[in-house]
PDB file of C-alpha atoms in Angstrom:
ATOM      1  CA  MET W1074     116.131  94.525  59.829  1.00  0.00           C
ATOM      2  CA  ASN W1075     116.911  95.728  63.627  1.00  0.00           C
ATOM      3  CA  ARG W1076     116.288  99.466  62.318  1.00  0.00           C
ATOM      4  CA  THR W1077     112.718  98.452  60.820  1.00  0.00           C
ATOM      5  CA  ARG W1078     111.820  96.967  63.981  1.00  0.00           C
ATOM      6  CA  LEU W1079     113.088  99.751  65.896  1.00  0.00           C
ATOM      7  CA  VAL W1080     111.127 102.141  63.950  1.00  0.00           C
ATOM      8  CA  LEU W1081     107.896  99.788  64.094  1.00  0.00           C
ATOM      9  CA  THR W1082     108.352  99.486  67.921  1.00  0.00           C
ATOM     10  CA  GLY W1083     108.598 103.066  68.300  1.00  0.00           C
ATOM     11  CA  LEU W1084     105.618 103.756  66.036  1.00  0.00           C
ATOM     12  CA  ALA W1085     103.745 101.142  68.335  1.00  0.00           C
ATOM     13  CA  VAL W1086     104.566 102.741  71.603  1.00  0.00           C
ATOM     14  CA  ALA W1087     103.818 106.149  70.322  1.00  0.00           C
ATOM     15  CA  ALA W1088     100.420 104.800  69.110  1.00  0.00           C
ATOM     16  CA  ALA W1089      99.815 102.872  72.508  1.00  0.00           C
ATOM     17  CA  ILE W1090     100.859 105.961  74.681  1.00  0.00           C
ATOM     18  CA  ALA W1091      98.382 108.385  72.623  1.00  0.00           C
ATOM     19  CA  VAL W1092      95.603 105.861  72.682  1.00  0.00           C
ATOM     20  CA  SER W1093      96.093 105.380  76.756  1.00  0.00           C
ATOM     21  CA  GLY W1094      95.502 108.755  77.235  1.00  0.00           C
ATOM     22  CA  CYS W1095      91.969 108.678  75.890  1.00  0.00           C
ATOM     23  CA  ASP W1096      91.123 105.787  78.331  1.00  0.00           C
ATOM     24  CA  PRO W1097      88.561 107.526  81.030  1.00  0.00           C
ATOM     25  CA  GLN W1098      90.297 106.990  84.403  1.00  0.00           C
ATOM     26  CA  PRO W1099      88.927 105.416  87.361  1.00  0.00           C
ATOM     27  CA  GLY W1100      89.135 108.875  89.071  1.00  0.00           C
ATOM     28  CA  SER W1101      85.726 110.102  87.140  1.00  0.00           C
ATOM     29  CA  GLU W1102      83.879 107.538  88.859  1.00  0.00           C
ATOM     30  CA  GLY W1103      84.178 108.940  92.388  1.00  0.00           C
ATOM     31  CA  THR W1104      83.402 106.149  94.175  1.00  0.00           C
ATOM     32  CA  ALA W1105      86.373 103.889  93.300  1.00  0.00           C
ATOM     33  CA  SER W1106      88.872 106.387  94.869  1.00  0.00           C
ATOM     34  CA  SER W1107      87.217 108.306  97.639  1.00  0.00           C
ATOM     35  CA  PRO W1108      85.179 106.724 100.332  1.00  0.00           C
ATOM     36  CA  SER W1109      81.612 107.806 100.793  1.00  0.00           C
ATOM     37  CA  PRO W1110      80.865 110.371 103.480  1.00  0.00           C
ATOM     38  CA  ALA W1111      79.210 107.682 105.836  1.00  0.00           C
ATOM     39  CA  ALA W1112      82.234 105.561 105.698  1.00  0.00           C
ATOM     40  CA  SER W1113      84.689 108.590 106.184  1.00  0.00           C
ATOM     41  CA  SER W1114      82.848 109.679 109.256  1.00  0.00           C
ATOM     42  CA  ALA W1115      82.049 106.013 110.658  1.00  0.00           C
ATOM     43  CA  ALA W1116      85.526 105.131 110.818  1.00  0.00           C
ATOM     44  CA  PRO W1117      88.168 108.010 110.201  1.00  0.00           C
ATOM     45  CA  THR W1118      91.090 106.170 111.985  1.00  0.00           C
ATOM     46  CA  SER W1119      90.148 102.581 111.130  1.00  0.00           C
ATOM     47  CA  THR W1120      93.141 100.816 109.359  1.00  0.00           C
ATOM     48  CA  ALA W1121      90.873  97.810 108.288  1.00  0.00           C
ATOM     49  CA  ALA W1122      88.460 100.019 106.532  1.00  0.00           C
ATOM     50  CA  SER W1123      90.953 101.820 104.394  1.00  0.00           C
ATOM     51  CA  THR W1124      92.748  98.403 103.835  1.00  0.00           C
ATOM     52  CA  ALA W1125      89.301  96.943 102.719  1.00  0.00           C
ATOM     53  CA  ALA W1126      88.992 100.181 100.747  1.00  0.00           C
ATOM     54  CA  SER W1127      92.371 100.060  98.649  1.00  0.00           C
ATOM     55  CA  THR W1128      91.721  96.365  98.204  1.00  0.00           C
ATOM     56  CA  ALA W1129      88.491  96.990  96.520  1.00  0.00           C
ATOM     57  CA  ALA W1130      89.874  99.684  94.470  1.00  0.00           C
ATOM     58  CA  SER W1131      92.804  97.068  93.535  1.00  0.00           C
ATOM     59  CA  ASP W1132      90.352  94.493  92.760  1.00  0.00           C
ATOM     60  CA  ALA W1133      88.156  97.276  90.337  1.00  0.00           C
ATOM     61  CA  ALA W1134      91.651  98.181  88.809  1.00  0.00           C
ATOM     62  CA  THR W1135      92.320  94.462  88.451  1.00  0.00           C
ATOM     63  CA  VAL W1136      88.861  93.746  87.042  1.00  0.00           C
ATOM     64  CA  LYS W1137      89.184  96.562  84.476  1.00  0.00           C
ATOM     65  CA  ALA W1138      92.891  95.774  83.518  1.00  0.00           C
ATOM     66  CA  CYS W1139      91.762  92.099  82.757  1.00  0.00           C
ATOM     67  CA  ALA W1140      89.112  93.353  80.431  1.00  0.00           C
ATOM     68  CA  ASP W1141      90.992  95.887  78.581  1.00  0.00           C
ATOM     69  CA  ILE W1142      93.809  93.478  77.954  1.00  0.00           C
ATOM     70  CA  LYS W1143      91.050  90.812  76.722  1.00  0.00           C
ATOM     71  CA  LYS W1144      89.502  93.346  74.372  1.00  0.00           C
ATOM     72  CA  ASP W1145      93.173  94.322  73.175  1.00  0.00           C
ATOM     73  CA  ILE W1146      94.300  90.452  72.497  1.00  0.00           C
ATOM     74  CA  LYS W1147      90.778  90.173  70.472  1.00  0.00           C
ATOM     75  CA  ASP W1148      91.100  93.516  68.507  1.00  0.00           C
ATOM     76  CA  ASN W1149      94.978  92.526  68.077  1.00  0.00           C
ATOM     77  CA  ALA W1150      93.670  89.325  66.251  1.00  0.00           C
ATOM     78  CA  THR W1151      91.428  91.032  64.094  1.00  0.00           C
ATOM     79  CA  LYS W1152      94.072  93.520  63.064  1.00  0.00           C
ATOM     80  CA  ILE W1153      96.646  90.417  62.507  1.00  0.00           C
ATOM     81  CA  ALA W1154      94.258  88.415  60.115  1.00  0.00           C
ATOM     82  CA  LYS W1155      93.818  91.525  58.171  1.00  0.00           C
ATOM     83  CA  ALA W1156      97.559  92.373  57.654  1.00  0.00           C
ATOM     84  CA  GLU W1157      97.888  88.520  57.120  1.00  0.00           C
ATOM     85  CA  LYS W1158      95.767  88.932  53.963  1.00  0.00           C
ATOM     86  CA  ILE W1159      98.310  91.613  52.461  1.00  0.00           C
ATOM     87  CA  GLY W1160     100.632  88.497  51.941  1.00  0.00           C
ATOM     88  CA  PRO W1161     104.308  88.593  51.425  1.00  0.00           C
ATOM     89  CA  PRO W1162     106.493  90.132  51.077  1.00  0.00           C
ATOM     90  CA  ALA W1163     105.146  93.729  52.307  1.00  0.00           C
ATOM     91  CA  GLY W1164     102.758  91.790  54.352  1.00  0.00           C
ATOM     92  CA  HIS W1165     105.307  90.540  56.861  1.00  0.00           C
ATOM     93  CA  PHE W1166     106.005  94.131  58.050  1.00  0.00           C
ATOM     94  CA  ALA W1167     102.667  94.855  58.562  1.00  0.00           C
ATOM     95  CA  VAL W1168     102.276  91.734  60.606  1.00  0.00           C
ATOM     96  CA  SER W1169     105.260  92.347  62.519  1.00  0.00           C
ATOM     97  CA  ALA W1170     104.279  95.695  63.431  1.00  0.00           C
ATOM     98  CA  GLN W1171     101.063  94.561  64.674  1.00  0.00           C
ATOM     99  CA  TRP W1172     102.045  92.138  67.311  1.00  0.00           C
ATOM    100  CA  ALA W1173     104.450  94.792  68.300  1.00  0.00           C
ATOM    101  CA  ALA W1174     101.838  97.510  68.761  1.00  0.00           C
ATOM    102  CA  GLY W1175      99.515  94.605  70.280  1.00  0.00           C
ATOM    103  CA  SER W1176     102.372  93.847  73.083  1.00  0.00           C
ATOM    104  CA  VAL W1177     102.449  97.408  73.453  1.00  0.00           C
ATOM    105  CA  ALA W1178      98.996  97.907  74.216  1.00  0.00           C
ATOM    106  CA  ILE W1179      98.806  94.682  76.673  1.00  0.00           C
ATOM    107  CA  LEU W1180     101.694  96.178  78.566  1.00  0.00           C
ATOM    108  CA  ALA W1181      99.861  99.458  78.891  1.00  0.00           C
ATOM    109  CA  HIS W1182      96.552  98.239  79.953  1.00  0.00           C
ATOM    110  CA  SER W1183      98.242  95.691  82.965  1.00  0.00           C
ATOM    111  CA  MET W1184      99.847  98.571  84.825  1.00  0.00           C
ATOM    112  CA  SER W1185      96.934  98.808  87.224  1.00  0.00           C
ATOM    113  CA  ALA W1186      96.240  95.062  87.663  1.00  0.00           C
ATOM    114  CA  ASN W1187      97.592  92.719  90.634  1.00  0.00           C
ATOM    115  CA  GLU W1188     100.942  90.737  90.367  1.00  0.00           C
ATOM    116  CA  ALA W1189      99.430  87.566  88.906  1.00  0.00           C
ATOM    117  CA  VAL W1190      97.631  89.382  86.191  1.00  0.00           C
ATOM    118  CA  THR W1191     100.655  91.586  85.202  1.00  0.00           C
ATOM    119  CA  ALA W1192     102.855  88.602  85.331  1.00  0.00           C
ATOM    120  CA  ALA W1193     100.788  86.780  82.876  1.00  0.00           C
ATOM    121  CA  SER W1194     100.288  89.964  80.598  1.00  0.00           C
ATOM    122  CA  GLU W1195     104.027  90.295  80.619  1.00  0.00           C
ATOM    123  CA  LYS W1196     104.050  86.760  79.113  1.00  0.00           C
ATOM    124  CA  ILE W1197     101.766  87.691  76.434  1.00  0.00           C
ATOM    125  CA  GLN W1198     103.575  90.695  75.874  1.00  0.00           C
ATOM    126  CA  ASN W1199     106.815  88.521  75.487  1.00  0.00           C
ATOM    127  CA  GLU W1200     105.037  85.930  73.126  1.00  0.00           C
ATOM    128  CA  MET W1201     103.876  89.074  71.107  1.00  0.00           C
ATOM    129  CA  MET W1202     107.120  90.338  70.557  1.00  0.00           C
ATOM    130  CA  SER W1203     108.650  86.913  69.909  1.00  0.00           C
ATOM    131  CA  LEU W1204     106.116  86.579  66.984  1.00  0.00           C
ATOM    132  CA  SER W1205     106.741  89.996  65.566  1.00  0.00           C
ATOM    133  CA  ASP W1206     110.629  89.194  65.595  1.00  0.00           C
ATOM    134  CA  ALA W1207     109.914  85.950  63.507  1.00  0.00           C
ATOM    135  CA  TYR W1208     107.487  87.815  61.182  1.00  0.00           C
ATOM    136  CA  ASN W1209     110.025  90.628  60.632  1.00  0.00           C
ATOM    137  CA  LYS W1210     112.943  87.850  60.179  1.00  0.00           C
ATOM    138  CA  SER W1211     111.065  86.025  57.079  1.00  0.00           C
ATOM    139  CA  ALA W1212     108.123  87.500  54.516  1.00  0.00           C
ATOM    140  CA  ASP W1213     107.081  83.040  54.752  1.00  0.00           C
ATOM    141  CA  ALA W1214     107.107  83.017  58.644  1.00  0.00           C
ATOM    142  CA  LYS W1215     104.389  80.833  59.822  1.00  0.00           C
ATOM    143  CA  PRO W1216     105.687  80.915  63.662  1.00  0.00           C
ATOM    144  CA  SER W1217     104.083  78.329  66.138  1.00  0.00           C
ATOM    145  CA  LYS W1218     101.133  80.578  68.258  1.00  0.00           C
ATOM    146  CA  LYS W1219     101.102  77.494  71.108  1.00  0.00           C
ATOM    147  CA  ALA W1220     102.943  79.817  73.532  1.00  0.00           C
ATOM    148  CA  LEU W1221     100.744  82.696  73.140  1.00  0.00           C
ATOM    149  CA  GLU W1222      98.067  80.500  73.641  1.00  0.00           C
ATOM    150  CA  ALA W1223      99.056  79.101  76.980  1.00  0.00           C
ATOM    151  CA  ALA W1224     100.120  82.727  77.918  1.00  0.00           C
ATOM    152  CA  ILE W1225      96.302  83.722  77.376  1.00  0.00           C
ATOM    153  CA  LYS W1226      95.155  80.882  79.323  1.00  0.00           C
ATOM    154  CA  GLU W1227      97.444  81.572  82.200  1.00  0.00           C
ATOM    155  CA  LEU W1228      96.050  85.202  82.001  1.00  0.00           C
ATOM    156  CA  ASP W1229      92.231  83.854  82.211  1.00  0.00           C
ATOM    157  CA  THR W1230      93.123  82.081  85.056  1.00  0.00           C
ATOM    158  CA  ALA W1231      94.897  84.943  86.930  1.00  0.00           C
ATOM    159  CA  CYS W1232      91.726  87.115  85.586  1.00  0.00           C
ATOM    160  CA  SER W1233      89.175  84.879  87.126  1.00  0.00           C
ATOM    161  CA  ALA W1234      90.884  84.500  90.582  1.00  0.00           C
ATOM    162  CA  ALA W1235      90.776  88.769  90.980  1.00  0.00           C
TER     163      ALA W1235
END
């Protein structure tokens, strides 16, 4: 069981790394990473201006992370539903693997977010891994998703504050 989980988790990590390399980075936007010529000439030594610019970039990264994480959660739910249709005994491995892959995607997109969003997304990731473990242990598993739902609500709260 542990070897299967290790292999499936490894595949999920590899897939997440490959997919995250395809995501356009904020550097292509230009305005988020470099100040405009007017802003740089108006206050080249102002720490308040640079703090405001870094806060704005941080907030933009958090907003993007929230959108990406929410999309990951929705996509994962769709993929879980497909995997559950396979049915036991083989289907529980597919469901377990999808929970693991979903948790890695959440983790990958939370790296640029603020502390509150990162903490909430880590809770979601942990709950997804718990569900993966439950499905990996039993072909007939029907674990509760209440803790995951609570973690998602916490993420929604953290994202609305960003």
